[in-house]
Short mmCIF file of C-alpha atoms in Angstrom, two decimals:
data_model
loop_
_atom_site.label_atom_id
_atom_site.label_comp_id
_atom_site.label_asym_id
_atom_site.label_seq_id
_atom_site.Cartn_x
_atom_site.Cartn_y
_atom_site.Cartn_z
CA MET A 18 -15.86 -68.89 7.23
CA THR A 19 -13.36 -68.30 4.41
CA ARG A 20 -10.41 -70.54 3.65
CA PRO A 21 -6.94 -69.07 4.12
CA ILE A 22 -5.35 -68.00 0.85
CA SER A 23 -1.74 -67.21 -0.01
CA THR A 24 -2.36 -64.77 -2.88
CA HIS A 25 -2.89 -61.32 -1.41
CA ILE A 26 -5.55 -58.78 -2.35
CA MET A 27 -4.68 -55.09 -2.49
CA ALA A 28 -7.29 -52.40 -3.08
CA THR A 29 -6.85 -48.80 -4.14
CA MET A 30 -8.62 -46.41 -1.80
CA ALA A 31 -9.56 -42.81 -2.55
CA ASP A 32 -9.38 -40.30 0.28
CA ASP A 33 -13.10 -39.49 0.06
CA ARG A 34 -13.95 -43.18 0.62
CA CYS A 35 -11.43 -43.85 3.36
CA THR A 36 -13.70 -44.10 6.38
CA ALA A 37 -13.25 -46.51 9.28
CA ALA A 38 -16.46 -48.36 8.37
CA PHE A 39 -15.44 -48.78 4.73
CA VAL A 40 -11.92 -49.94 5.58
CA LYS A 41 -13.27 -52.54 8.01
CA GLU A 42 -15.84 -53.80 5.52
CA MET A 43 -13.16 -54.18 2.85
CA ALA A 44 -10.78 -55.95 5.25
CA ASP A 45 -13.55 -58.32 6.36
CA ALA A 46 -14.21 -59.13 2.69
CA GLY A 47 -10.57 -60.18 2.19
CA MET A 48 -8.49 -57.06 1.52
CA ASP A 49 -4.94 -57.56 2.83
CA SER A 50 -3.44 -54.21 1.85
CA VAL A 51 -4.39 -50.72 0.65
CA ARG A 52 -2.86 -48.69 -2.16
CA ILE A 53 -2.78 -44.91 -1.83
CA ASN A 54 -2.26 -43.18 -5.17
CA SER A 55 -0.18 -40.11 -4.38
CA ALA A 56 -1.00 -38.56 -7.77
CA HIS A 57 -4.36 -37.62 -6.23
CA VAL A 58 -3.49 -36.81 -2.61
CA ASP A 59 -1.23 -34.54 -0.55
CA PRO A 60 0.77 -35.26 2.64
CA HIS A 61 -2.17 -34.27 4.84
CA SER A 62 -4.41 -36.81 3.10
CA ILE A 63 -1.71 -39.50 3.29
CA ALA A 64 -1.46 -38.99 7.06
CA ALA A 65 -5.23 -38.97 7.53
CA MET A 66 -5.75 -42.08 5.42
CA THR A 67 -3.00 -44.11 7.09
CA ALA A 68 -4.37 -43.19 10.52
CA THR A 69 -7.88 -44.27 9.53
CA ILE A 70 -6.69 -47.55 8.00
CA ARG A 71 -4.57 -48.44 11.03
CA ALA A 72 -7.36 -47.67 13.48
CA ALA A 73 -9.96 -49.69 11.56
CA ALA A 74 -7.80 -52.62 10.39
CA PRO A 75 -4.33 -52.65 11.95
CA GLU A 76 -3.42 -55.88 10.15
CA VAL A 77 -3.81 -54.24 6.71
CA ALA A 78 -0.54 -53.17 5.05
CA ILE A 79 -0.28 -49.85 3.22
CA LEU A 80 1.40 -49.11 -0.12
CA MET A 81 1.85 -45.62 -1.55
CA ASP A 82 2.80 -45.20 -5.16
CA THR A 83 4.66 -42.17 -6.42
CA LYS A 84 3.83 -39.96 -9.36
CA GLY A 85 7.21 -40.63 -10.96
CA PRO A 86 8.16 -39.25 -14.38
CA GLU A 87 4.60 -39.56 -15.63
CA ILE A 88 2.48 -37.17 -17.66
CA ARG A 89 -1.05 -36.27 -16.62
CA THR A 90 -3.75 -33.84 -17.56
CA THR A 91 -4.38 -31.05 -15.08
CA SER A 92 -7.36 -30.81 -12.73
CA LEU A 93 -10.82 -29.81 -13.85
CA ALA A 94 -12.58 -26.84 -12.30
CA ASP A 95 -13.80 -27.58 -8.77
CA ASP A 96 -17.46 -27.63 -9.83
CA VAL A 97 -16.93 -30.07 -12.74
CA ASP A 98 -16.74 -33.87 -12.29
CA SER A 99 -15.96 -34.74 -15.90
CA ILE A 100 -15.92 -33.43 -19.46
CA THR A 101 -17.60 -35.39 -22.25
CA LEU A 102 -15.47 -35.73 -25.38
CA ALA A 103 -17.26 -36.93 -28.52
CA ASP A 104 -15.64 -38.48 -31.59
CA GLY A 105 -14.75 -35.74 -34.06
CA ASP A 106 -14.55 -32.93 -31.52
CA ARG A 107 -11.73 -30.44 -32.11
CA LEU A 108 -9.93 -29.11 -29.07
CA THR A 109 -6.74 -27.42 -27.95
CA LEU A 110 -3.89 -29.12 -26.10
CA VAL A 111 -1.67 -26.87 -24.00
CA ALA A 112 1.37 -27.89 -21.96
CA ASP A 113 0.84 -25.80 -18.85
CA PRO A 114 0.77 -27.34 -15.34
CA HIS A 115 -1.00 -24.22 -14.03
CA ALA A 116 -3.88 -24.26 -16.52
CA THR A 117 -7.27 -25.81 -15.75
CA THR A 118 -8.65 -28.44 -18.11
CA ARG A 119 -12.06 -27.36 -19.39
CA PRO A 120 -14.40 -27.98 -22.35
CA GLY A 121 -12.45 -27.34 -25.53
CA LEU A 122 -9.06 -27.28 -23.81
CA ILE A 123 -6.98 -30.06 -22.27
CA ALA A 124 -3.98 -28.92 -20.26
CA ILE A 125 -1.02 -31.28 -19.81
CA ALA A 126 1.00 -30.87 -16.61
CA VAL A 127 4.43 -30.89 -18.31
CA ALA A 128 5.59 -27.53 -19.63
CA GLY A 129 6.89 -27.56 -23.21
CA LEU A 130 5.50 -30.97 -24.16
CA ASP A 131 3.31 -29.51 -26.92
CA LYS A 132 6.44 -28.53 -28.88
CA TYR A 133 7.15 -32.25 -29.45
CA LEU A 134 3.72 -33.01 -30.95
CA LYS A 135 3.33 -33.19 -34.74
CA PRO A 136 0.31 -33.82 -37.01
CA GLY A 137 -0.70 -37.47 -36.91
CA HIS A 138 0.71 -38.17 -33.44
CA ARG A 139 -1.69 -40.07 -31.17
CA ILE A 140 -2.37 -38.92 -27.61
CA LEU A 141 -3.79 -41.61 -25.29
CA ILE A 142 -5.50 -40.42 -22.11
CA ASP A 143 -6.69 -42.38 -19.04
CA ASP A 144 -4.98 -45.68 -19.92
CA GLY A 145 -6.04 -45.24 -23.55
CA ALA A 146 -9.76 -44.90 -22.82
CA ILE A 147 -9.66 -41.60 -24.73
CA GLU A 148 -7.62 -41.06 -27.90
CA LEU A 149 -6.76 -37.81 -29.66
CA THR A 150 -4.91 -37.24 -32.94
CA VAL A 151 -2.84 -34.11 -33.40
CA ALA A 152 -4.19 -32.06 -36.34
CA GLU A 153 -1.93 -29.00 -36.21
CA SER A 154 1.45 -28.49 -34.56
CA ALA A 155 2.13 -25.76 -32.05
CA GLY A 156 2.89 -22.57 -33.87
CA ASN A 157 2.48 -20.23 -30.95
CA GLU A 158 1.65 -20.16 -27.26
CA ASP A 159 -1.96 -21.16 -27.97
CA GLY A 160 -1.04 -24.87 -28.05
CA VAL A 161 -1.82 -27.74 -30.40
CA THR A 162 -5.07 -28.52 -32.21
CA ALA A 163 -6.25 -32.11 -31.81
CA ILE A 164 -9.25 -34.18 -32.91
CA VAL A 165 -10.99 -36.71 -30.65
CA THR A 166 -10.74 -40.11 -32.33
CA ARG A 167 -12.04 -42.11 -29.36
CA GLY A 168 -14.32 -40.20 -27.05
CA GLY A 169 -15.26 -40.64 -23.44
CA LYS A 170 -15.61 -38.87 -20.12
CA LEU A 171 -12.46 -37.08 -18.97
CA GLY A 172 -11.89 -36.57 -15.25
CA SER A 173 -9.17 -34.72 -13.39
CA ARG A 174 -5.48 -35.62 -13.54
CA LYS A 175 -5.65 -38.55 -15.96
CA THR A 176 -2.58 -40.23 -17.42
CA VAL A 177 -1.30 -39.15 -20.83
CA ALA A 178 0.79 -41.23 -23.25
CA ALA A 179 2.16 -40.32 -26.67
CA PRO A 180 3.58 -43.59 -28.02
CA GLU A 181 4.98 -42.14 -31.29
CA VAL A 182 6.64 -39.14 -29.65
CA GLU A 183 10.23 -38.84 -28.41
CA LEU A 184 9.43 -37.04 -25.18
CA PRO A 185 11.72 -34.65 -23.29
CA PRO A 186 13.66 -36.19 -20.36
CA LEU A 187 11.76 -36.06 -17.09
CA PRO A 188 13.28 -36.34 -13.59
CA ALA A 189 12.93 -39.76 -11.93
CA VAL A 190 11.65 -38.17 -8.70
CA SER A 191 9.63 -34.96 -8.77
CA GLU A 192 9.48 -32.48 -5.93
CA ARG A 193 5.93 -33.66 -5.28
CA ASP A 194 7.28 -37.21 -4.95
CA ARG A 195 9.93 -36.09 -2.44
CA VAL A 196 7.31 -34.44 -0.25
CA ASN A 197 4.93 -37.42 -0.43
CA ILE A 198 7.70 -39.97 0.17
CA ALA A 199 8.73 -38.04 3.29
CA ALA A 200 5.09 -38.11 4.46
CA ALA A 201 4.85 -41.85 3.74
CA ILE A 202 8.00 -42.52 5.77
CA GLU A 203 6.67 -40.47 8.66
CA CYS A 204 3.38 -42.39 8.54
CA GLY A 205 5.23 -45.72 8.47
CA VAL A 206 3.84 -47.18 5.25
CA SER A 207 4.93 -50.73 4.45
CA MET A 208 5.58 -50.31 0.73
CA ILE A 209 6.31 -47.69 -1.91
CA ALA A 210 5.83 -48.35 -5.63
CA HIS A 211 7.72 -45.99 -7.91
CA SER A 212 5.84 -45.12 -11.09
CA PHE A 213 7.13 -45.08 -14.66
CA VAL A 214 10.50 -46.60 -13.83
CA ARG A 215 12.76 -46.58 -16.89
CA SER A 216 16.04 -47.90 -15.47
CA ALA A 217 17.78 -49.09 -12.31
CA ALA A 218 18.87 -45.48 -11.72
CA ASP A 219 15.20 -44.46 -11.26
CA VAL A 220 14.83 -47.12 -8.56
CA GLU A 221 18.03 -46.01 -6.83
CA ALA A 222 16.78 -42.41 -6.79
CA VAL A 223 13.90 -43.51 -4.54
CA ARG A 224 16.06 -45.99 -2.62
CA SER A 225 18.24 -43.10 -1.44
CA LEU A 226 15.19 -41.32 -0.03
CA ILE A 227 13.98 -44.32 2.01
CA ALA A 228 17.42 -45.43 3.25
CA GLY A 229 17.30 -46.60 6.86
CA THR A 230 13.64 -47.64 6.71
CA ASP A 231 12.02 -51.08 6.36
CA ILE A 232 9.92 -49.97 3.39
CA THR A 233 9.66 -52.47 0.53
CA LEU A 234 10.37 -50.73 -2.78
CA TYR A 235 8.50 -51.88 -5.89
CA ALA A 236 9.28 -50.72 -9.42
CA LYS A 237 6.18 -50.21 -11.54
CA ILE A 238 6.54 -51.68 -15.01
CA GLU A 239 4.39 -49.48 -17.22
CA CYS A 240 6.54 -48.10 -20.03
CA ARG A 241 8.54 -49.44 -22.97
CA GLU A 242 11.92 -48.63 -21.41
CA ALA A 243 11.06 -50.67 -18.31
CA VAL A 244 10.28 -53.75 -20.40
CA GLU A 245 13.60 -53.33 -22.20
CA ASN A 246 15.52 -52.99 -18.91
CA LEU A 247 13.68 -55.57 -16.78
CA ASP A 248 16.72 -57.43 -15.47
CA GLU A 249 18.54 -54.38 -14.15
CA ILE A 250 15.35 -52.91 -12.68
CA LEU A 251 14.53 -56.15 -10.86
CA ALA A 252 18.06 -56.29 -9.45
CA ALA A 253 17.65 -52.79 -8.01
CA ALA A 254 14.09 -53.17 -6.68
CA ASP A 255 12.60 -55.33 -3.92
CA GLY A 256 9.77 -56.38 -6.23
CA LEU A 257 7.90 -55.46 -9.42
CA LEU A 258 4.39 -54.13 -10.04
CA VAL A 259 2.92 -54.82 -13.49
CA ALA A 260 0.77 -51.73 -14.20
CA ARG A 261 -1.10 -53.06 -17.22
CA GLY A 262 -3.13 -49.90 -17.86
CA ASP A 263 -0.34 -47.52 -18.76
CA LEU A 264 1.75 -50.37 -20.13
CA GLY A 265 -0.97 -50.98 -22.71
CA THR A 266 -0.51 -47.44 -24.04
CA GLN A 267 3.26 -47.90 -24.40
CA VAL A 268 3.48 -51.35 -26.00
CA ALA A 269 1.07 -53.32 -28.16
CA VAL A 270 -1.73 -54.55 -25.91
CA GLU A 271 -1.41 -58.11 -27.23
CA ARG A 272 2.10 -58.28 -25.74
CA ILE A 273 0.92 -57.70 -22.18
CA PRO A 274 0.10 -61.34 -21.23
CA ALA A 275 3.56 -62.51 -22.29
CA ILE A 276 5.25 -59.59 -20.53
CA GLN A 277 3.30 -60.36 -17.34
CA HIS A 278 4.29 -64.03 -17.53
CA ARG A 279 7.95 -63.15 -18.11
CA ILE A 280 7.93 -60.82 -15.10
CA ALA A 281 6.30 -63.48 -12.92
CA CYS A 282 8.97 -66.00 -13.94
CA LEU A 283 11.83 -63.54 -13.33
CA CYS A 284 10.52 -62.64 -9.87
CA ARG A 285 10.06 -66.29 -8.89
CA THR A 286 13.62 -67.05 -10.01
CA VAL A 287 15.13 -64.46 -7.64
CA ASP A 288 12.45 -64.88 -4.93
CA LYS A 289 11.09 -61.34 -5.17
CA PRO A 290 7.38 -60.46 -5.00
CA VAL A 291 5.28 -59.32 -7.95
CA ILE A 292 2.01 -57.39 -8.01
CA VAL A 293 -0.37 -57.30 -11.01
CA ALA A 294 -2.77 -54.40 -11.47
CA THR A 295 -5.39 -52.81 -13.71
CA GLN A 296 -8.74 -53.93 -15.10
CA MET A 297 -8.82 -57.21 -13.18
CA LEU A 298 -12.52 -56.64 -12.52
CA ASP A 299 -13.08 -53.60 -14.72
CA SER A 300 -16.71 -54.41 -15.55
CA MET A 301 -17.53 -54.39 -11.83
CA GLU A 302 -16.93 -50.67 -11.67
CA ARG A 303 -20.43 -50.54 -13.16
CA ASN A 304 -21.94 -54.03 -12.75
CA PRO A 305 -22.40 -56.26 -9.68
CA TYR A 306 -21.06 -59.39 -11.43
CA PRO A 307 -17.75 -60.06 -13.23
CA THR A 308 -17.24 -61.39 -16.72
CA ARG A 309 -15.93 -64.92 -17.21
CA ALA A 310 -12.79 -63.45 -18.75
CA GLU A 311 -12.13 -61.38 -15.62
CA VAL A 312 -12.33 -64.31 -13.21
CA SER A 313 -10.12 -66.28 -15.62
CA ASP A 314 -7.60 -63.42 -15.53
CA ILE A 315 -7.52 -63.61 -11.73
CA ALA A 316 -7.21 -67.39 -11.75
CA PHE A 317 -4.36 -67.44 -14.27
CA ALA A 318 -2.50 -64.78 -12.26
CA VAL A 319 -2.73 -67.14 -9.27
CA LEU A 320 -1.52 -70.02 -11.43
CA GLU A 321 1.45 -67.89 -12.54
CA GLY A 322 2.45 -67.39 -8.91
CA ILE A 323 1.59 -63.68 -8.66
CA ASP A 324 1.91 -62.63 -5.01
CA THR A 325 -0.62 -59.78 -4.93
CA LEU A 326 -3.55 -58.80 -7.14
CA LEU A 327 -4.30 -55.07 -7.10
CA LEU A 328 -7.74 -53.57 -7.66
CA THR A 329 -7.58 -49.99 -8.92
CA GLY A 330 -10.60 -48.10 -10.25
CA GLU A 331 -12.86 -50.95 -9.13
CA THR A 332 -12.42 -49.93 -5.48
CA ALA A 333 -11.27 -46.31 -5.80
CA ARG A 334 -14.40 -45.13 -7.57
CA GLY A 335 -16.43 -48.18 -8.65
CA ALA A 336 -20.00 -48.90 -7.60
CA TYR A 337 -19.29 -52.33 -6.02
CA PRO A 338 -15.93 -52.18 -4.19
CA VAL A 339 -16.70 -54.72 -1.48
CA ARG A 340 -18.21 -57.17 -3.98
CA CYS A 341 -15.03 -56.85 -6.06
CA VAL A 342 -12.91 -57.97 -3.11
CA GLU A 343 -15.32 -60.82 -2.39
CA VAL A 344 -15.26 -62.02 -6.03
CA MET A 345 -11.48 -61.86 -6.10
CA ARG A 346 -11.15 -63.72 -2.81
CA ARG A 347 -13.53 -66.51 -3.87
CA THR A 348 -11.74 -66.91 -7.22
CA ILE A 349 -8.37 -67.12 -5.48
CA GLU A 350 -9.78 -69.66 -3.01
CA GLU A 351 -11.08 -71.95 -5.76
CA THR A 352 -7.88 -71.67 -7.81
CA GLU A 353 -5.60 -72.34 -4.86
CA ALA A 354 -7.78 -75.29 -3.83
CA TYR A 355 -7.33 -76.71 -7.34
CA LEU A 356 -3.55 -76.25 -7.09
CA ASN A 357 -3.44 -77.90 -3.66
CA ASN A 358 -5.29 -80.94 -4.98
CA LEU A 359 -3.04 -81.55 -7.98
#
């Protein structure tokens, strides 16, 4: 029998894993809430997933996050799971949301973005797991030539960051977001987290769409502008979500611990909840046991007073999703027991 804990565990769930048996197993292991990433699903999937979760574990809360003003690669061909990019490979970048990403060509789902890329600019993909350097600027409709400086396996619809580039303005709420938010409201989700918030105005744009509901609205802190405007964003939102993956492509990675601590302190001061996400148990996507650094990361988040710890790739696609929840729960138990005995 497990001890009750006050720090919540949220797990990202992909639609192809969202079965009644899996949801129940995860809930029994200690999962309190589920995150649905709307960047990878449509309204039909949102409805199907929420119905499955409620039937299998009615006590589990549901959060949907929006796409927001983010930049992603386009989908791969249906018969391709991933593309291997090796250091030194030359490829073409095109800014075309209708193009398919394929070997030798990466399509970015924001039209016109390639016009802002100049030689030497870095392009970080999938939370920085893959890095490209622009070799030649766009001179025609064929796109930009880039060289792979940090290779890896590229899947469909991965995040893109260009930290040295002054990007074109993007709308706070896309049409896709509007459709998915409407579906989330209809399904009665508990929480919405808006991605790539830059200012209080971005939060208010979503607030207007959920007016009259009981949905808790989180602002995801994952870009430089959000860090600069933390106070006004927190005043507009019901809580903050520290998305450390994308944040680490926007600011120096060594700043992230201090930024997380500052956010935790700000949220405690005004009695608003905070969620921390990304790479909490990254090694367990592939291995059945965590590193000592990972369990320390969980423990120190508990010590900081973080309300919810969010597993992302570990449970969406990792090999040991249930074990991840169990490891997180046991680490929280031991840390909270230490705090209670002080």
